Short mmCIF file of C-alpha atoms and ligand atoms in Angstrom, two decimals:
data_model
loop_
_atom_site.label_atom_id
_atom_site.label_comp_id
_atom_site.label_asym_id
_atom_site.label_seq_id
_atom_site.Cartn_x
_atom_site.Cartn_y
_atom_site.Cartn_z
CA MET A 1 -79.37 155.75 96.39
CA SER A 2 -80.72 159.23 96.45
CA ALA A 3 -78.74 162.30 95.83
CA ASN A 4 -78.20 162.89 99.78
CA PHE A 5 -74.43 162.21 99.18
CA ALA A 6 -73.13 164.98 101.15
CA ARG A 7 -74.19 163.76 104.53
CA LEU A 8 -71.69 161.31 104.24
CA THR A 9 -69.05 163.66 104.79
CA THR A 10 -70.55 165.94 107.03
CA GLU A 11 -72.05 163.66 109.35
CA THR A 12 -69.81 160.61 109.35
CA PHE A 13 -66.20 159.96 109.94
CA LEU A 14 -65.53 159.69 106.26
CA ALA A 15 -63.00 162.06 104.54
CA ASP A 16 -64.13 161.36 101.09
CA PHE A 17 -66.03 158.91 99.00
CA GLU A 18 -67.21 157.91 95.49
CA HIS A 19 -70.39 156.35 94.15
CA TYR A 20 -70.73 154.39 91.39
CA ALA A 21 -74.30 153.11 89.57
CA GLU A 22 -72.59 150.06 88.62
CA ILE A 23 -68.86 148.50 89.11
CA GLY A 24 -67.03 145.15 88.88
CA SER A 25 -66.60 144.89 92.61
CA THR A 26 -66.34 147.62 95.16
CA ASN A 27 -63.65 145.70 97.06
CA ASP A 28 -61.54 145.65 93.90
CA ARG A 29 -61.90 149.26 93.40
CA ALA A 30 -60.91 150.08 96.91
CA LEU A 31 -57.84 147.61 96.55
CA GLN A 32 -56.98 149.68 93.61
CA LEU A 33 -57.27 153.05 95.41
CA CYS A 34 -55.23 151.75 98.33
CA THR A 35 -52.19 152.02 96.02
CA GLU A 36 -52.48 155.79 96.22
CA GLU A 37 -50.47 157.20 98.84
CA SER A 38 -52.39 160.50 98.89
CA LEU A 39 -55.95 158.94 99.46
CA PHE A 40 -57.62 160.51 102.13
CA THR A 41 -59.16 158.32 104.54
CA PRO A 42 -61.69 156.80 105.63
CA TYR A 43 -62.62 156.38 102.02
CA LEU A 44 -66.06 154.92 101.09
CA VAL A 45 -66.56 153.25 97.62
CA LEU A 46 -70.24 152.74 97.23
CA ALA A 47 -72.18 151.14 94.37
CA ASP A 48 -75.86 150.57 93.44
CA ARG A 49 -74.72 147.36 91.48
CA GLN A 50 -71.74 145.00 91.04
CA THR A 51 -70.99 142.86 88.01
CA SER A 52 -68.55 140.87 89.79
CA GLY A 53 -68.95 141.13 93.62
CA ARG A 54 -66.57 138.91 95.57
CA GLY A 55 -67.50 136.81 98.59
CA ARG A 56 -64.95 134.90 100.75
CA GLY A 57 -62.51 132.47 99.00
CA SER A 58 -63.32 131.92 95.60
CA ASN A 59 -67.23 132.66 96.32
CA ARG A 60 -69.08 135.35 93.99
CA TRP A 61 -71.42 137.58 95.62
CA TRP A 62 -74.45 138.29 93.52
CA SER A 63 -77.11 140.59 94.36
CA SER A 64 -79.93 142.10 92.48
CA ASP A 65 -80.89 145.75 92.73
CA GLY A 66 -81.60 147.53 95.98
CA ALA A 67 -78.84 146.08 98.02
CA LEU A 68 -76.33 148.30 100.35
CA LEU A 69 -72.81 147.43 98.55
CA PHE A 70 -69.95 149.15 100.05
CA SER A 71 -66.03 148.98 100.57
CA LEU A 72 -64.51 150.97 103.42
CA ILE A 73 -60.79 151.92 103.33
CA ILE A 74 -59.40 152.57 106.81
CA GLU A 75 -55.82 153.29 107.76
CA ALA A 76 -55.73 150.88 110.94
CA ALA A 77 -53.13 153.52 112.39
CA GLU A 78 -55.72 156.14 112.43
CA PHE A 79 -57.83 153.92 114.61
CA GLY A 80 -54.74 152.92 116.75
CA LEU A 81 -55.24 149.40 115.49
CA PRO A 82 -52.42 147.11 115.98
CA GLU A 83 -51.64 144.50 113.26
CA SER A 84 -52.22 141.55 115.83
CA ARG A 85 -56.17 143.06 115.95
CA TRP A 86 -56.52 143.08 112.12
CA PRO A 87 -58.13 139.57 112.17
CA LEU A 88 -60.93 140.72 114.62
CA VAL A 89 -62.01 143.61 112.06
CA SER A 90 -64.39 141.11 110.25
CA LEU A 91 -66.32 139.94 113.48
CA THR A 92 -66.16 143.68 114.48
CA ALA A 93 -67.61 144.66 111.38
CA GLY A 94 -70.22 141.81 112.02
CA VAL A 95 -71.11 143.22 115.43
CA ALA A 96 -71.53 146.66 114.00
CA VAL A 97 -74.08 145.69 111.12
CA CYS A 98 -75.94 143.67 113.75
CA GLN A 99 -76.21 146.63 116.32
CA GLY A 100 -76.87 149.34 113.29
CA VAL A 101 -79.62 147.13 111.82
CA ALA A 102 -81.22 146.14 115.04
CA SER A 103 -81.41 150.14 115.73
CA LEU A 104 -83.54 150.41 112.76
CA LEU A 105 -85.71 147.69 112.94
CA PRO A 106 -89.01 147.96 114.93
CA SER A 107 -88.26 146.51 118.54
CA ASP A 108 -92.06 145.08 118.80
CA ARG A 109 -91.64 142.81 116.17
CA GLY A 110 -88.97 140.29 117.78
CA HIS A 111 -86.68 140.19 114.95
CA GLU A 112 -83.44 138.46 115.62
CA LEU A 113 -80.41 139.51 114.60
CA GLY A 114 -77.20 137.19 114.93
CA LEU A 115 -73.63 136.93 113.77
CA LYS A 116 -72.65 133.62 111.80
CA TRP A 117 -69.00 133.08 112.59
CA PRO A 118 -66.70 134.38 111.22
CA ASN A 119 -68.32 137.15 108.77
CA ASP A 120 -72.16 136.60 108.27
CA VAL A 121 -74.94 138.74 109.83
CA TRP A 122 -78.15 136.47 109.89
CA LEU A 123 -81.77 138.00 110.43
CA ASN A 124 -84.64 135.73 111.47
CA GLY A 125 -82.74 132.47 110.46
CA ARG A 126 -81.26 133.38 107.32
CA LYS A 127 -78.19 135.39 105.96
CA ALA A 128 -78.97 139.28 105.36
CA CYS A 129 -75.20 140.40 104.85
CA GLY A 130 -71.85 139.38 103.83
CA ILE A 131 -68.33 140.84 104.92
CA LEU A 132 -65.16 140.87 103.26
CA VAL A 133 -62.18 142.12 104.95
CA GLU A 134 -59.04 142.41 102.79
CA VAL A 135 -55.50 143.76 103.27
CA PRO A 136 -54.16 145.07 100.39
CA PRO A 137 -50.54 143.98 99.32
CA THR A 138 -49.63 147.38 98.75
CA LEU A 139 -49.15 150.24 101.47
CA ARG A 140 -49.23 148.02 104.35
CA GLY A 141 -51.37 149.56 107.04
CA ARG A 142 -54.81 150.06 105.10
CA LEU A 143 -57.68 147.80 105.41
CA VAL A 144 -60.86 147.11 103.34
CA ILE A 145 -63.78 146.24 104.90
CA GLY A 146 -66.28 145.21 102.10
CA ILE A 147 -70.07 144.83 103.36
CA GLY A 148 -73.32 143.66 101.02
CA LEU A 149 -76.56 144.31 103.20
CA ASN A 150 -79.55 143.02 101.37
CA VAL A 151 -82.00 145.86 101.93
CA ASN A 152 -84.47 146.69 99.48
CA ASN A 153 -83.60 143.68 97.18
CA SER A 154 -86.04 140.76 97.58
CA PHE A 155 -85.82 137.11 97.66
CA THR A 156 -89.32 136.08 97.10
CA SER A 157 -88.86 135.30 93.55
CA ALA A 158 -85.58 133.35 93.96
CA SER A 159 -85.37 129.66 94.17
CA LYS A 160 -86.79 127.97 97.01
CA GLU A 161 -83.49 126.88 97.96
CA LEU A 162 -82.21 130.51 97.78
CA GLN A 163 -85.05 131.52 99.69
CA SER A 164 -84.38 129.23 102.62
CA LEU A 165 -80.86 130.79 102.93
CA ALA A 166 -81.26 134.49 102.22
CA THR A 167 -83.24 137.37 103.35
CA SER A 168 -83.15 141.22 103.03
CA LEU A 169 -84.69 143.83 105.19
CA HIS A 170 -87.44 144.35 102.91
CA ASP A 171 -88.55 140.68 102.88
CA GLU A 172 -88.47 140.66 106.69
CA THR A 173 -90.39 143.96 107.32
CA ASP A 174 -92.55 144.56 103.95
CA ALA A 175 -90.98 148.02 103.79
CA ASN A 176 -88.98 149.98 101.42
CA TRP A 177 -85.64 151.46 103.04
CA ASP A 178 -84.07 154.46 102.48
CA ARG A 179 -80.65 153.27 101.90
CA ASP A 180 -78.78 156.40 102.57
CA SER A 181 -80.14 156.11 106.12
CA VAL A 182 -79.11 152.55 106.66
CA LEU A 183 -75.55 153.43 105.23
CA LEU A 184 -75.02 156.56 107.79
CA VAL A 185 -76.00 154.23 111.01
CA LEU A 186 -73.93 151.49 109.59
CA LEU A 187 -70.76 153.89 109.22
CA ARG A 188 -71.40 155.54 112.68
CA GLN A 189 -71.60 152.10 114.28
CA LEU A 190 -68.42 150.88 112.38
CA GLU A 191 -66.61 153.97 113.82
CA ASP A 192 -67.75 153.28 117.36
CA ASP A 193 -67.07 149.49 117.10
CA LEU A 194 -63.41 149.88 115.39
CA LYS A 195 -62.57 152.32 118.19
CA SER A 196 -63.75 149.69 120.58
CA LEU A 197 -61.59 147.14 119.02
CA ALA A 198 -58.73 149.40 119.23
CA ALA A 199 -59.36 150.31 123.05
CA ASP A 200 -59.67 146.29 123.69
CA ASP A 201 -62.96 146.98 125.15
CA VAL A 202 -64.20 143.78 126.82
CA ARG A 203 -67.80 144.72 125.64
CA LEU A 204 -67.00 143.86 122.23
CA PRO A 205 -66.15 140.31 122.52
CA GLU A 206 -69.14 139.85 124.69
CA ARG A 207 -71.34 141.15 121.81
CA TRP A 208 -70.04 138.76 119.48
CA GLN A 209 -70.54 135.83 121.87
CA THR A 210 -74.08 136.77 122.49
CA LEU A 211 -74.73 137.47 118.90
CA SER A 212 -73.49 133.93 117.82
CA VAL A 213 -75.74 132.13 116.12
CA LEU A 214 -73.92 128.79 116.08
CA THR A 215 -73.43 128.46 119.74
CA GLY A 216 -75.07 125.16 121.14
CA ARG A 217 -75.14 123.62 117.77
CA ASP A 218 -73.39 120.86 116.12
CA VAL A 219 -71.21 122.43 113.33
CA THR A 220 -69.13 120.85 110.62
CA LEU A 221 -66.06 123.19 109.52
CA GLU A 222 -64.25 122.83 106.65
CA VAL A 223 -60.35 123.52 107.19
CA GLY A 224 -58.44 123.00 104.29
CA GLN A 225 -59.29 119.34 103.11
CA GLN A 226 -60.44 118.25 106.36
CA HIS A 227 -63.78 118.33 107.92
CA VAL A 228 -63.99 119.07 111.83
CA SER A 229 -67.07 118.70 113.90
CA GLY A 230 -68.18 119.69 117.20
CA ARG A 231 -70.43 121.26 119.57
CA CYS A 232 -69.94 125.01 119.13
CA LEU A 233 -69.40 126.85 122.53
CA GLY A 234 -69.43 130.31 120.76
CA ILE A 235 -66.76 132.90 119.83
CA ALA A 236 -63.64 133.17 121.73
CA THR A 237 -62.46 136.73 122.77
CA ASP A 238 -59.78 136.23 120.14
CA GLY A 239 -62.13 135.53 117.39
CA GLY A 240 -61.89 131.86 117.55
CA LEU A 241 -64.66 129.59 116.89
CA ARG A 242 -65.02 127.37 120.02
CA LEU A 243 -66.00 123.81 119.15
CA GLN A 244 -66.29 120.93 121.94
CA ARG A 245 -65.13 117.63 120.70
CA ALA A 246 -64.50 114.29 121.89
CA ASP A 247 -60.92 115.00 122.66
CA GLY A 248 -61.57 118.57 124.20
CA GLU A 249 -62.15 122.27 123.32
CA ARG A 250 -60.38 123.56 120.35
CA ASN A 251 -60.60 127.01 118.91
CA PHE A 252 -60.53 127.24 114.97
CA TYR A 253 -59.24 130.62 113.23
CA GLY A 254 -60.10 129.63 109.53
CA GLY A 255 -62.24 127.68 107.48
CA THR A 256 -65.72 127.56 106.12
CA VAL A 257 -68.75 126.32 108.22
CA LYS A 258 -70.34 123.69 105.98
CA SER A 259 -73.36 122.80 108.03
CA PHE A 260 -74.83 123.22 111.38
CA SER A 261 -77.20 121.19 113.23
CA GLY A 262 -77.83 119.22 109.85
CA LYS A 263 -78.55 122.65 107.92
CA PRO A 264 -76.10 122.93 104.77
CA THR A 265 -74.64 126.87 104.83
CA ASP A 266 -72.27 126.65 101.89
CA ALA A 267 -74.70 127.33 99.21
CA PHE A 268 -74.71 131.10 99.61
C1 LIG B 301 -69.21 136.69 101.66
O1 LIG B 301 -70.66 136.52 102.59
O2 LIG B 301 -68.72 135.74 101.38
C2 LIG B 301 -68.76 138.05 101.81
C3 LIG B 301 -69.34 138.89 100.95
C4 LIG B 301 -69.03 140.32 100.69
C5 LIG B 301 -69.57 141.10 99.77
C6 LIG B 301 -69.33 142.55 99.84
S1 LIG B 301 -70.59 143.20 98.65
C7 LIG B 301 -69.54 144.79 98.73
C8 LIG B 301 -68.18 144.54 98.58
N1 LIG B 301 -67.40 144.30 97.33
C9 LIG B 301 -67.29 142.83 96.89
O3 LIG B 301 -66.76 142.46 95.81
N2 LIG B 301 -67.59 142.17 98.11
C10 LIG B 301 -68.05 142.67 99.32
#
C-alpha cells in the first residue's frame, strides 16, 4: 500500500486503523482487538500479506502479494443493526464489493460482477473476492467483516485449475490498480450498504437477487453430511438460497455450494 493512509480516517467512517506489512490473519487480529472495550469503531485491520489467512469453515485463504486484505470491526448498535440482521451482513458486504468494484471498472468493457451465495464475489465468471464475517465471542455486539479482494495479484502463472476458478482486477483489466483508492471506495460503499441493511431498505435484497450468479443454474449444496440439489431461484429477501426441488421450493441458510451446472466450486 502507499503511505497515503491519512485519508482512511479523514475520508471514510473509520475511527482508527492499523496496517501490517505481514500478519497471520487480519480476522484473527480483529477478533483479538474486539476484546478491548475501549476500541474506537469502526476500526480497520489492514495487511499487505497474510501467512495464515482464513476462509469459511476450515478453508485457508491464500493470496500472493498485491491482494487487498482487511478486516473491519463494527459495533452493530452504531449502525442500528439488530442481531436478527447479522446473518445478512455477509451478503450485504458482497453487494458492497460488487457495487464498489463496478464503479471502478471501465463501463465499456462489459465486465460482469456477481455474487455467488453466500459470500463470494465473482468477476467475469471467476472468484475475485471472499468474505468472512465473524461474531466475536467476547463483547457481543461487535462484528468482524473480513474481505480479501484480488487486486494486483495475478493468477496467470497459477495452475490451470486455479486459473479457471480465480481472477483478479489486474488479470481482467491488464492494469495496475491503486489499492488505497479501491479500499476507500469499498469502505464508503460498505458504510452505505450497512446503513441500508439497518434501515431495511428493500433495494438491498433486490440487488443481491439481481447479482446472484447461481440463479437459473442446477446447484448442489452440501449441508452437514448431506448433498441437496435443485434449480436455483435466487437469493431470498431473508438471505436464504432458494432451490426449486422435486418436492417444492426450499430455502437454505447454511451449507457450501459444491457445484453448479456441473462446475465444481469447492477447490477455491
Ligand atoms: C472465503 O472465501 O472463504 C472467505 C475468505 C476471506 C478472506 C479474508 S482476507 C482478509 C480476512 N482475513 C482472513 O483471515 N480472512 C479474511
